[in-house]
Amino acid sequence: MDEGVYGQDIVAPAWVAHGLDYGDRERGSSGAFGYFYNFIDYGFVEGDAEYRARHYLDEQGTAHFLHPPAQDDFALRVLVFLAMRFERLVWLDSQLGYVNIPDAVMAEVEKRMDAHMAAHSG
């Protein structure tokens, strides 16, 4: 873990990338793109496990966890990392689209975040 950047974090991303995704310009309109996404992706890797999250720059305060919100230790540490930076955490449900992380998972995230912050406050 890079102590200079993530020294007080519960987990650190293995990589961070800025991306753009956009479609064809709409014909006959103002020339705007059909769609335009400007985002930051976070990748977390531990052993064989990998989790990804995305923050769309036009959605202040929201992070998108790109996996079902598992309650394994690694996933919970990733969610703590995100909760320390974003007010709202959602995940991509294949049926419903983006939905809030379940309350039971968030309760555990908040408990772990409080314990982590207490251990690193000075």
N, CA, C and O of each residue as an XYZ file, in Angstrom:
488
protein
N       0.857     -1.179      0.000
C       0.000      0.000      0.000
C       0.896      1.233      0.000
O       1.897      1.272      0.716
N       0.547      2.225     -0.788
C       1.292      3.473     -0.857
C       0.976      4.293      0.390
O      -0.097      4.887      0.495
N       1.906      4.323      1.321
C       1.673      5.030      2.587
C       1.481      6.527      2.386
O       0.798      7.165      3.188
N       2.070      7.111      1.325
C       1.945      8.540      1.095
C       0.540      8.956      0.699
O       0.077     10.028      1.089
N      -0.139      8.128     -0.064
C      -1.465      8.485     -0.564
C      -2.567      7.807      0.234
O      -3.562      8.443      0.582
N      -2.398      6.520      0.529
C      -3.461      5.735      1.150
C      -3.074      5.187      2.514
O      -3.655      4.201      2.969
N      -2.120      5.798      3.164
C      -1.593      5.288      4.418
C      -2.613      5.119      5.524
O      -2.462      4.225      6.357
N      -3.638      5.938      5.561
C      -4.647      5.821      6.610
C      -5.898      5.088      6.136
O      -6.874      4.986      6.880
N      -5.879      4.584      4.921
C      -7.059      3.905      4.397
C      -7.086      2.442      4.792
O      -6.045      1.840      5.055
N      -8.280      1.872      4.832
C      -8.505      0.479      5.194
C      -8.101     -0.455      4.053
O      -7.781     -1.622      4.282
N      -8.118      0.063      2.830
C      -7.704     -0.657      1.627
C      -7.336      0.410      0.598
O      -7.797      1.548      0.686
N      -6.517      0.046     -0.362
C      -6.112      0.995     -1.400
C      -6.462      0.429     -2.773
O      -6.370     -0.779     -2.992
N      -6.861      1.299     -3.692
C      -7.098      0.803     -5.043
C      -5.786      0.361     -5.682
O      -4.741      0.976     -5.470
N      -5.853     -0.719     -6.472
C      -4.696     -1.169     -7.233
C      -4.470     -0.248     -8.427
O      -3.346     -0.084     -8.902
N      -5.559      0.348     -8.898
C      -5.469      1.291    -10.010
C      -6.661      2.247     -9.980
O      -7.727      1.929     -9.453
N      -6.448      3.414    -10.557
C      -7.486      4.434    -10.719
C      -7.354      4.941    -12.153
O      -6.246      5.237    -12.601
N      -8.466      5.044    -12.873
C      -8.420      5.480    -14.267
C      -9.562      6.444    -14.562
O     -10.686      6.261    -14.094
N      -9.255      7.468    -15.341
C     -10.264      8.421    -15.805
C     -10.695      7.980    -17.196
O      -9.856      7.736    -18.063
N     -12.011      7.877    -17.410
C     -12.497      7.427    -18.705
C     -13.619      8.277    -19.248
O     -14.288      9.005    -18.516
N     -13.810      8.170    -20.542
C     -14.919      8.795    -21.250
C     -15.589      7.730    -22.097
O     -14.919      6.886    -22.691
N     -16.898      7.771    -22.150
C     -17.659      6.881    -23.012
C     -18.734      7.747    -23.652
O     -19.502      8.408    -22.953
N     -18.787      7.742    -24.982
C     -19.758      8.606    -25.646
C     -20.224      7.974    -26.951
O     -19.541      7.132    -27.535
N     -21.408      8.403    -27.393
C     -22.008      7.883    -28.607
C     -21.975      8.888    -29.729
O     -21.447      9.990    -29.581
N     -22.538      8.503    -30.846
C     -22.560      9.355    -32.034
C     -23.308     10.645    -31.756
O     -24.229     10.696    -30.941
N     -22.889     11.672    -32.449
C     -23.625     12.935    -32.345
C     -25.007     12.742    -32.937
O     -25.184     12.059    -33.946
N     -25.973     13.354    -32.295
C     -27.353     13.264    -32.782
C     -27.497     14.106    -34.039
O     -27.094     15.269    -34.063
N     -28.058     13.532    -35.060
C     -28.244     14.260    -36.329
C     -29.415     15.240    -36.202
O     -30.447     14.934    -35.604
N     -29.220     16.414    -36.780
C     -30.290     17.393    -36.822
C     -30.519     18.122    -35.516
O     -31.452     18.919    -35.417
N     -29.694     17.873    -34.506
C     -29.885     18.570    -33.232
C     -28.741     19.553    -33.042
O     -28.115     19.990    -34.008
N     -28.486     19.884    -31.832
C     -27.450     20.867    -31.527
C     -26.041     20.303    -31.703
O     -25.057     20.991    -31.434
N     -25.945     19.063    -32.151
C     -24.630     18.456    -32.316
C     -24.142     17.768    -31.062
O     -22.988     17.346    -30.983
N     -25.040     17.653    -30.059
C     -24.654     16.996    -28.804
C     -24.473     15.503    -29.039
O     -25.061     14.937    -29.961
N     -23.670     14.876    -28.214
C     -23.502     13.434    -28.303
C     -24.776     12.743    -27.862
O     -25.501     13.257    -27.009
N     -25.058     11.576    -28.438
C     -26.213     10.788    -28.030
C     -26.139     10.453    -26.558
O     -27.153     10.466    -25.861
N     -24.940     10.151    -26.080
C     -24.684      9.980    -24.648
C     -23.231     10.329    -24.387
O     -22.392     10.221    -25.281
N     -22.937     10.741    -23.186
C     -21.585     11.158    -22.819
C     -21.382     10.874    -21.335
O     -22.068     11.453    -20.493
N     -20.456      9.997    -21.014
C     -20.155      9.652    -19.622
C     -18.694      9.993    -19.330
O     -17.795      9.557    -20.048
N     -18.470     10.753    -18.300
C     -17.142     11.154    -17.841
C     -17.003     10.585    -16.441
O     -17.766     10.961    -15.551
N     -16.045      9.683    -16.218
C     -16.015      8.936    -14.970
C     -14.601      8.616    -14.502
O     -13.635      8.678    -15.262
N     -14.521      8.273    -13.223
C     -13.304      7.751    -12.603
C     -13.614      6.318    -12.169
O     -14.589      6.080    -11.457
N     -12.789      5.375    -12.594
C     -12.921      3.985    -12.166
C     -11.857      3.668    -11.126
O     -10.720      4.130    -11.219
N     -12.245      2.873    -10.133
C     -11.344      2.399     -9.093
C     -11.311      0.877     -9.169
O     -12.360      0.235     -9.207
N     -10.118      0.300     -9.191
C      -9.981     -1.149     -9.198
C      -9.275     -1.614     -7.942
O      -8.223     -1.083     -7.586
N      -9.841     -2.596     -7.271
C      -9.284     -3.144     -6.034
C      -9.000     -4.620     -6.266
O      -9.872     -5.358     -6.724
N      -7.794     -5.048     -5.955
C      -7.394     -6.432     -6.182
C      -6.752     -6.972     -4.914
O      -5.907     -6.325     -4.296
N      -7.177     -8.179     -4.543
C      -6.584     -8.856     -3.392
C      -6.626    -10.352     -3.696
O      -7.697    -10.957     -3.728
N      -5.457    -10.938     -3.916
C      -5.410    -12.346     -4.316
C      -6.138    -12.510     -5.636
O      -5.850    -11.800     -6.600
N      -7.077    -13.439     -5.686
C      -7.863    -13.675     -6.900
C      -9.118    -12.816     -6.968
O      -9.820    -12.827     -7.978
N      -9.405    -12.078     -5.911
C     -10.625    -11.267     -5.864
C     -10.370     -9.880     -6.459
O      -9.309     -9.287     -6.264
N     -11.354     -9.389     -7.180
C     -11.260     -8.041     -7.741
C     -12.629     -7.368     -7.668
O     -13.648     -7.961     -8.020
N     -12.630     -6.126     -7.206
C     -13.837     -5.317     -7.177
C     -13.554     -4.016     -7.904
O     -12.437     -3.499     -7.877
N     -14.595     -3.495     -8.558
C     -14.481     -2.221     -9.250
C     -15.597     -1.294     -8.800
O     -16.691     -1.728     -8.439
N     -15.287     -0.012     -8.832
C     -16.276      1.013     -8.528
C     -16.104      2.141     -9.539
O     -15.034      2.316    -10.121
N     -17.166      2.893     -9.734
C     -17.132      4.001    -10.695
C     -17.804      5.221    -10.081
O     -18.813      5.117     -9.383
N     -17.222      6.369    -10.360
C     -17.811      7.650     -9.967
C     -17.984      8.475    -11.232
O     -17.007      8.843    -11.886
N     -19.243      8.764    -11.573
C     -19.530      9.638    -12.705
C     -19.347     11.075    -12.236
O     -19.921     11.480    -11.225
N     -18.551     11.841    -12.967
C     -18.200     13.179    -12.514
C     -19.386     14.128    -12.461
O     -19.314     15.156    -11.788
N     -20.475     13.812    -13.152
C     -21.654     14.676    -13.074
C     -22.626     14.224    -11.981
O     -23.713     14.787    -11.857
N     -22.250     13.217    -11.188
C     -23.071     12.746    -10.069
C     -22.292     12.932     -8.769
O     -21.804     11.968     -8.179
N     -22.188     14.153     -8.347
C     -21.422     14.455     -7.142
C     -21.939     13.663     -5.953
O     -23.146     13.587     -5.720
N     -21.019     13.079     -5.209
C     -21.376     12.408     -3.970
C     -21.836     10.974     -4.118
O     -22.234     10.363     -3.126
N     -21.797     10.400     -5.335
C     -22.269      9.028     -5.540
C     -21.169      8.164     -6.140
O     -20.495      8.561     -7.090
N     -21.001      6.973     -5.569
C     -20.100      5.968     -6.138
C     -20.929      4.752     -6.501
O     -21.858      4.384     -5.781
N     -20.589      4.128     -7.623
C     -21.294      2.957     -8.143
C     -20.403      1.736     -7.944
O     -19.354      1.617     -8.577
N     -20.818      0.842     -7.074
C     -20.104     -0.421     -6.848
C     -20.574     -1.358     -7.954
O     -21.771     -1.622     -8.067
N     -19.661     -1.861     -8.764
C     -20.047     -2.576     -9.978
C     -20.211     -4.077     -9.769
O     -20.013     -4.863    -10.696
N     -20.570     -4.468     -8.566
C     -20.764     -5.873     -8.193
C     -21.920     -5.966     -7.203
O     -22.281     -4.967     -6.581
N     -22.504     -7.150     -7.049
C     -23.461     -7.311     -5.948
C     -22.736     -7.027     -4.628
O     -21.583     -7.427     -4.464
N     -23.391     -6.347     -3.693
C     -22.724     -5.948     -2.446
C     -22.525     -7.127     -1.499
O     -23.294     -7.314     -0.557
N     -21.497     -7.914     -1.756
C     -21.161     -9.066     -0.914
C     -20.722     -8.593      0.460
O     -20.322     -7.441      0.630
N     -20.797     -9.478      1.434
C     -20.383     -9.114      2.777
C     -19.089     -9.810      3.179
O     -18.843    -10.024      4.366
N     -18.257    -10.166      2.195
C     -16.949    -10.706      2.556
C     -16.057     -9.554      3.011
O     -16.325     -8.393      2.704
N     -15.007     -9.882      3.737
C     -14.142     -8.866      4.340
C     -13.581     -7.893      3.307
O     -13.581     -6.683      3.532
N     -13.109     -8.406      2.192
C     -12.516     -7.538      1.171
C     -13.551     -6.570      0.601
O     -13.277     -5.375      0.489
N     -14.731     -7.064      0.240
C     -15.781     -6.196     -0.293
C     -16.166     -5.121      0.718
O     -16.375     -3.965      0.348
N     -16.258     -5.491      1.971
C     -16.620     -4.515      3.004
C     -15.541     -3.448      3.159
O     -15.858     -2.276      3.367
N     -14.273     -3.837      3.060
C     -13.203     -2.831      3.131
C     -13.252     -1.887      1.934
O     -13.005     -0.690      2.079
N     -13.572     -2.420      0.745
C     -13.723     -1.563     -0.434
C     -14.886     -0.590     -0.224
O     -14.767      0.592     -0.546
N     -15.995     -1.074      0.307
C     -17.137     -0.203      0.563
C     -16.813      0.856      1.615
O     -17.308      1.980      1.527
N     -15.993      0.518      2.604
C     -15.548      1.532      3.578
C     -14.732      2.608      2.872
O     -14.951      3.800      3.090
N     -13.790      2.193      2.027
C     -12.986      3.149      1.255
C     -13.905      4.116      0.507
O     -13.694      5.329      0.535
N     -14.922      3.575     -0.157
C     -15.847      4.406     -0.930
C     -16.701      5.287     -0.030
O     -16.918      6.459     -0.337
N     -17.191      4.732      1.087
C     -18.055      5.496      2.000
C     -17.311      6.665      2.634
O     -17.927      7.657      3.023
N     -15.999      6.553      2.738
C     -15.226      7.659      3.299
C     -15.081      8.809      2.297
O     -14.653      9.902      2.668
N     -15.430      8.571      1.043
C     -15.263      9.571     -0.005
C     -16.577     10.027     -0.651
O     -16.650     11.112     -1.228
N     -17.601      9.194     -0.549
C     -18.860      9.470     -1.233
C     -20.024      9.340     -0.265
O     -20.024      8.463      0.599
N     -21.017     10.213     -0.407
C     -22.189     10.223      0.481
C     -23.147      9.082      0.190
O     -23.825      8.595      1.095
N     -23.211      8.649     -1.067
C     -24.185      7.629     -1.471
C     -23.470      6.527     -2.239
O     -22.690      6.795     -3.153
N     -23.747      5.277     -1.853
C     -23.189      4.123     -2.542
C     -24.332      3.335     -3.165
O     -25.310      3.005     -2.494
N     -24.203      3.039     -4.438
C     -25.192      2.249     -5.157
C     -24.482      1.090     -5.840
O     -23.258      1.091     -5.978
N     -25.260      0.105     -6.264
C     -24.686     -0.999     -7.027
C     -25.595     -1.281     -8.216
O     -26.765     -0.898     -8.220
N     -25.048     -1.953     -9.220
C     -25.774     -2.211    -10.454
C     -26.469     -3.562    -10.384
O     -25.832     -4.606    -10.519
N     -27.776     -3.534    -10.171
C     -28.609     -4.735    -10.156
C     -29.029     -5.013    -11.603
O     -29.502     -4.108    -12.290
N     -28.863     -6.242    -12.067
C     -29.160     -6.558    -13.466
C     -30.632     -6.359    -13.819
O     -30.958     -6.146    -14.986
N     -31.517     -6.425    -12.842
C     -32.955     -6.253    -13.090
C     -33.423     -4.813    -12.869
O     -34.255     -4.304    -13.620
N     -32.887     -4.163    -11.839
C     -33.414     -2.863    -11.407
C     -32.552     -1.667    -11.787
O     -32.978     -0.523    -11.626
N     -31.343     -1.916    -12.289
C     -30.423     -0.814    -12.544
C     -29.691     -0.453    -11.257
O     -29.500     -1.310    -10.394
N     -29.279      0.805    -11.117
C     -28.558      1.228     -9.916
C     -29.515      1.390     -8.747
O     -30.505      2.116     -8.836
N     -29.211      0.708     -7.651
C     -30.006      0.783     -6.424
C     -29.061      0.983     -5.241
O     -27.871      0.680     -5.325
N     -29.602      1.492     -4.146
C     -28.785      1.708     -2.945
C     -28.227      0.389     -2.426
O     -28.857     -0.661     -2.553
N     -27.036      0.460     -1.841
C     -26.476     -0.700     -1.148
C     -27.450     -1.038     -0.013
O     -27.917     -0.126      0.669
N     -27.770     -2.317      0.210
C     -28.740     -2.674      1.259
C     -28.354     -2.134      2.638
O     -27.175     -2.015      2.970
N     -29.372     -1.813      3.425
C     -29.158     -1.233      4.757
C     -28.286     -2.120      5.646
O     -27.437     -1.610      6.377
N     -28.480     -3.434      5.595
C     -27.687     -4.336      6.447
C     -26.205     -4.259      6.103
O     -25.357     -4.274      6.995
N     -25.892     -4.176      4.823
C     -24.493     -4.053      4.395
C     -23.955     -2.692      4.822
O     -22.840     -2.601      5.334
N     -24.738     -1.635      4.617
C     -24.277     -0.292      4.996
C     -24.082     -0.167      6.500
O     -23.191      0.560      6.940
N     -24.884     -0.850      7.293
C     -24.694     -0.819      8.747
C     -23.331     -1.401      9.110
O     -22.633     -0.857      9.965
N     -22.949     -2.497      8.470
C     -21.631     -3.089      8.722
C     -20.519     -2.182      8.206
O     -19.476     -2.059      8.847
N     -20.728     -1.550      7.060
C     -19.741     -0.605      6.512
C     -19.535      0.545      7.489
O     -18.396      0.914      7.778
N     -20.613      1.112      7.998
C     -20.513      2.238      8.932
C     -19.817      1.824     10.220
O     -19.015      2.585     10.762
N     -20.114      0.623     10.719
C     -19.453      0.117     11.925
C     -17.941     -0.008     11.690
O     -17.143      0.412     12.528
N     -17.559     -0.579     10.561
C     -16.138     -0.733     10.234
C     -15.468      0.617      9.986
O     -14.312      0.817     10.359
N     -16.186      1.532      9.363
C     -15.629      2.857      9.108
C     -15.389      3.587     10.419
O     -14.337      4.200     10.597
N     -16.337      3.534     11.335
C     -16.164      4.173     12.641
C     -14.969      3.598     13.380
O     -14.176      4.349     13.948
N     -14.825      2.268     13.382
C     -13.701      1.626     14.070
C     -12.375      2.001     13.413
O     -11.388      2.269     14.098
N     -12.361      2.016     12.098
C     -11.128      2.385     11.375
C     -10.729      3.826     11.660
O      -9.559      4.110     11.917
N     -11.686      4.725     11.615
C     -11.388      6.141     11.853
C     -10.946      6.363     13.293
O     -10.042      7.161     13.542
N     -11.565      5.673     14.243
C     -11.157      5.814     15.641
C      -9.725      5.332     15.845
O      -8.975      5.925     16.620
N      -9.346      4.269     15.158
C      -7.994      3.731     15.288
C      -6.944      4.635     14.650
O      -5.770      4.574     15.016
N      -7.358      5.473     13.700
C      -6.390      6.316     12.986
C      -6.533      7.805     13.299
O      -5.883      8.631     12.659
N      -7.373      8.159     14.272
C      -7.487      9.573     14.633
C      -6.399      9.913     15.641
O      -5.913      9.058     16.382
N      -6.054     11.122     15.642
C      -4.958     11.449     16.536
C      -5.169     12.704     17.230
O      -4.326     13.119     18.026
